[in-house]
Tab-separated table of C-alpha atoms in Angstrom:
chain	number	residue	atom	x	y	z
A	5	UNK	CA	-2.392	14.107	52.387
A	6	UNK	CA	0.830	15.982	53.055
A	7	UNK	CA	1.579	13.873	56.128
A	8	UNK	CA	0.998	10.618	54.266
A	9	UNK	CA	3.288	11.543	51.360
A	10	UNK	CA	5.963	12.776	53.755
A	11	UNK	CA	5.836	9.524	55.731
A	12	UNK	CA	5.960	7.395	52.573
A	13	UNK	CA	8.871	9.471	51.233
A	14	UNK	CA	10.797	8.920	54.459
A	15	UNK	CA	10.123	5.174	54.389
A	16	UNK	CA	11.280	4.810	50.778
A	17	UNK	CA	14.332	6.954	51.544
A	18	UNK	CA	15.255	4.685	54.459
A	19	UNK	CA	14.705	1.614	52.282
A	20	UNK	CA	17.031	3.067	49.636
A	21	UNK	CA	19.753	3.707	52.203
A	22	UNK	CA	19.434	0.176	53.609
A	23	UNK	CA	19.394	-1.563	50.226
A	24	UNK	CA	22.010	0.502	48.406
A	25	UNK	CA	24.927	-1.807	49.133
A	26	UNK	CA	22.946	-5.072	48.953
A	27	UNK	CA	20.416	-4.811	46.127
A	28	UNK	CA	21.095	-1.999	43.694
A	29	UNK	CA	17.991	-2.490	41.546
A	30	UNK	CA	15.589	-2.371	44.475
A	31	UNK	CA	17.535	0.482	46.027
A	32	UNK	CA	17.198	2.599	42.878
A	33	UNK	CA	13.486	1.793	42.704
A	34	UNK	CA	13.060	2.979	46.301
A	35	UNK	CA	15.074	6.118	45.559
A	36	UNK	CA	12.795	7.011	42.645
A	37	UNK	CA	9.652	6.125	44.610
A	38	UNK	CA	10.718	8.471	47.401
A	39	UNK	CA	10.989	11.328	44.904
A	40	UNK	CA	7.632	10.309	43.435
A	41	UNK	CA	6.042	11.569	46.660
A	42	UNK	CA	7.282	15.055	45.766
A	43	UNK	CA	5.820	14.534	42.281
A	44	UNK	CA	2.511	13.583	43.917
A	45	UNK	CA	2.601	16.741	46.012
A	46	UNK	CA	3.349	18.787	42.897
A	47	UNK	CA	0.489	17.145	40.994
A	48	UNK	CA	-1.919	17.977	43.796
A	49	UNK	CA	-0.877	21.621	43.660
A	50	UNK	CA	-0.997	21.785	39.857
A	51	UNK	CA	-4.497	20.298	39.732
A	52	UNK	CA	-5.663	22.797	42.332
A	53	UNK	CA	-4.070	25.857	40.737
A	54	UNK	CA	-4.536	24.837	37.085
A	55	UNK	CA	-1.713	27.137	36.032
A	56	UNK	CA	1.221	26.502	33.712
A	57	UNK	CA	3.796	27.171	36.420
A	58	UNK	CA	2.421	24.330	38.521
A	59	UNK	CA	2.667	21.847	35.661
A	60	UNK	CA	6.210	22.980	34.874
A	61	UNK	CA	7.149	22.243	38.478
A	62	UNK	CA	5.610	18.773	38.109
A	63	UNK	CA	7.648	18.235	34.928
A	64	UNK	CA	10.805	19.302	36.744
A	65	UNK	CA	10.090	16.920	39.614
A	66	UNK	CA	9.463	14.015	37.230
A	67	UNK	CA	12.826	14.708	35.595
A	68	UNK	CA	14.468	14.754	39.028
A	69	UNK	CA	12.891	11.371	39.755
A	70	UNK	CA	14.325	9.961	36.516
A	71	UNK	CA	17.702	11.575	37.173
A	72	UNK	CA	17.822	9.931	40.614
A	73	UNK	CA	18.225	6.582	38.879
A	74	UNK	CA	20.290	7.634	35.854
A	75	UNK	CA	22.821	9.504	38.009
A	76	UNK	CA	23.926	6.264	39.675
A	77	UNK	CA	24.242	4.471	36.338
A	78	UNK	CA	25.785	7.197	34.185
A	79	UNK	CA	26.721	10.376	36.018
A	80	UNK	CA	26.866	12.724	33.005
A	81	UNK	CA	23.437	11.572	31.852
A	82	UNK	CA	22.004	12.108	35.324
A	83	UNK	CA	23.523	15.583	35.516
A	84	UNK	CA	21.936	16.452	32.167
A	85	UNK	CA	18.483	15.273	33.253
A	86	UNK	CA	18.718	17.122	36.558
A	87	UNK	CA	19.761	20.235	34.633
A	88	UNK	CA	16.709	19.910	32.387
A	89	UNK	CA	14.562	19.600	35.503
A	90	UNK	CA	16.032	22.839	36.823
A	91	UNK	CA	15.189	24.521	33.509
A	92	UNK	CA	11.551	23.528	34.116
A	93	UNK	CA	11.730	25.087	37.588
A	94	UNK	CA	13.275	28.233	36.112
A	95	UNK	CA	10.452	28.503	33.575
A	96	UNK	CA	7.875	28.059	36.365
A	97	UNK	CA	9.483	30.739	38.521
A	98	UNK	CA	9.773	33.027	35.480
A	99	UNK	CA	6.009	32.783	34.961
A	100	UNK	CA	5.448	33.713	38.601
A	101	UNK	CA	7.807	36.685	38.452
A	102	UNK	CA	10.234	37.606	35.626
A	103	UNK	CA	13.931	37.952	36.476
A	104	UNK	CA	15.253	41.253	37.751
A	105	UNK	CA	18.751	42.748	37.969
A	106	UNK	CA	18.823	41.267	41.469
A	107	UNK	CA	18.343	37.818	39.943
A	108	UNK	CA	21.505	38.208	37.900
A	109	UNK	CA	23.490	39.587	40.839
A	110	UNK	CA	22.422	36.716	43.080
A	111	UNK	CA	23.215	34.202	40.341
A	112	UNK	CA	26.712	35.616	39.914
A	113	UNK	CA	27.279	35.559	43.680
A	114	UNK	CA	26.188	31.909	43.936
A	115	UNK	CA	28.193	30.840	40.895
A	116	UNK	CA	31.386	32.567	42.007
A	117	UNK	CA	31.008	31.235	45.568
A	118	UNK	CA	30.598	27.633	44.424
A	119	UNK	CA	33.415	27.816	41.885
A	120	UNK	CA	35.601	29.337	44.583
A	121	UNK	CA	34.738	26.531	46.992
A	122	UNK	CA	35.838	23.910	44.455
A	123	UNK	CA	38.696	25.865	42.869
A	124	UNK	CA	41.354	23.340	43.931
A	125	UNK	CA	39.341	20.357	42.651
A	126	UNK	CA	38.405	21.726	39.208
A	127	UNK	CA	41.551	20.453	37.501
A	128	UNK	CA	40.791	16.879	38.557
A	129	UNK	CA	37.251	16.764	37.167
A	130	UNK	CA	38.485	15.622	33.738
A	131	UNK	CA	35.492	14.792	31.493
A	132	UNK	CA	33.068	16.061	34.152
A	133	UNK	CA	34.481	19.589	34.008
A	134	UNK	CA	32.202	20.995	31.273
A	135	UNK	CA	29.004	19.268	32.518
A	136	UNK	CA	29.781	20.457	36.058
A	137	UNK	CA	30.238	24.096	35.008
A	138	UNK	CA	27.075	24.049	32.890
A	139	UNK	CA	25.028	22.332	35.580
A	140	UNK	CA	26.216	24.755	38.232
A	141	UNK	CA	25.168	27.664	36.029
A	142	UNK	CA	21.661	26.232	35.599
A	143	UNK	CA	21.363	25.344	39.295
A	144	UNK	CA	22.622	28.764	40.368
A	145	UNK	CA	20.125	30.530	38.119
A	146	UNK	CA	17.317	28.288	39.406
A	147	UNK	CA	18.122	29.286	42.985
A	148	UNK	CA	18.326	32.976	42.125
A	149	UNK	CA	15.004	32.772	40.256
A	150	UNK	CA	13.412	30.995	43.229
A	151	UNK	CA	14.471	33.856	45.487
A	152	UNK	CA	13.427	36.737	43.236
A	153	UNK	CA	10.092	35.097	42.409
A	154	UNK	CA	9.486	33.579	45.842
A	155	UNK	CA	10.124	36.807	47.720
A	156	UNK	CA	7.317	38.829	46.046
A	157	UNK	CA	5.030	35.777	46.171
A	158	UNK	CA	5.414	35.758	49.933
A	159	UNK	CA	3.686	33.517	52.429
A	160	UNK	CA	4.386	29.817	52.736
A	161	UNK	CA	4.584	29.346	48.980
A	162	UNK	CA	7.383	31.854	48.555
A	163	UNK	CA	9.227	30.591	51.632
A	164	UNK	CA	8.962	26.952	50.533
A	165	UNK	CA	10.199	27.710	47.015
A	166	UNK	CA	13.215	29.606	48.327
A	167	UNK	CA	14.011	27.018	50.999
A	168	UNK	CA	13.640	24.145	48.526
A	169	UNK	CA	15.960	25.801	46.023
A	170	UNK	CA	18.666	26.498	48.621
A	171	UNK	CA	18.416	22.951	49.987
A	172	UNK	CA	18.872	21.679	46.417
A	173	UNK	CA	21.993	23.823	46.123
A	174	UNK	CA	23.326	22.559	49.452
A	175	UNK	CA	22.603	18.940	48.514
A	176	UNK	CA	24.322	19.200	45.140
A	177	UNK	CA	27.355	20.947	46.606
A	178	UNK	CA	27.667	18.156	49.163
A	179	UNK	CA	27.367	15.534	46.413
A	180	UNK	CA	30.125	17.266	44.469
A	181	UNK	CA	32.300	17.481	47.588
A	182	UNK	CA	31.738	13.796	48.362
A	183	UNK	CA	32.653	12.882	44.778
A	184	UNK	CA	35.901	14.843	44.606
A	185	UNK	CA	36.962	13.906	48.156
A	186	UNK	CA	35.742	10.279	47.911
A	187	UNK	CA	33.782	10.536	51.167
A	188	UNK	CA	31.998	7.296	52.062
A	189	UNK	CA	30.643	7.856	55.585
A	190	UNK	CA	27.037	6.736	56.055
A	191	UNK	CA	26.205	9.850	58.067
A	192	UNK	CA	27.251	12.057	55.161
A	193	UNK	CA	25.006	10.101	52.800
A	194	UNK	CA	22.088	10.368	55.225
A	195	UNK	CA	22.439	14.153	55.370
A	196	UNK	CA	22.481	14.269	51.562
A	197	UNK	CA	19.239	12.301	51.337
A	198	UNK	CA	17.525	14.503	53.923
A	199	UNK	CA	18.546	17.694	52.123
A	200	UNK	CA	17.565	16.411	48.682
A	201	UNK	CA	14.189	14.955	49.625
A	202	UNK	CA	13.356	18.051	51.660
A	203	UNK	CA	14.269	20.194	48.641
A	204	UNK	CA	12.062	18.415	46.117
A	205	UNK	CA	9.164	18.096	48.560
A	206	UNK	CA	9.219	21.782	49.480
A	207	UNK	CA	9.231	22.779	45.814
A	208	UNK	CA	6.457	20.317	45.003
A	209	UNK	CA	4.181	21.262	47.878
A	210	UNK	CA	4.838	25.018	47.940
A	211	UNK	CA	1.591	26.038	46.242
A	212	UNK	CA	-0.794	24.275	48.602
A	213	UNK	CA	0.664	22.968	51.866
């Protein structure tokens, strides 16, 4: 099953990239369908485990799938939905292992590092400034929770959760950089898609692959 969903995700991702400039409606449908493969992987794990954490991960992935579309129509709305998805991931990781002092320290390190990376661009964010700061806080805490819950979980599940969270962070930082620097190279966009789809699939499939 995992190979089939991975292949279908890749095909829909390629279709999105090819259609983005020519047929926006179909492109957005393909973008959401690609993420739906991560939702499918998450559903498979949740049905197998029958635990609340698994269903929270599914909920987070569904919100990411919705945000994929909304983000390209109304950025602030998409950011809000993605943030809500991360809150679902945080709740799932919390159930696996409650936060520790290390969680807070890692969160602060991530938050300060990202703010530092974009320190010269903050002034130009205008109406996106508050949503960006709030989203970064939620994303940073999600990553720190993935690490401090994934580490004691161990095995493939723990490794996949941590890797997925960090790939999400990398993807979102690249999106932010592309936005503030107005980068339009196709290669940059392809890297973004690879990072994002890898992130959601790793999180979705962590409990069973």
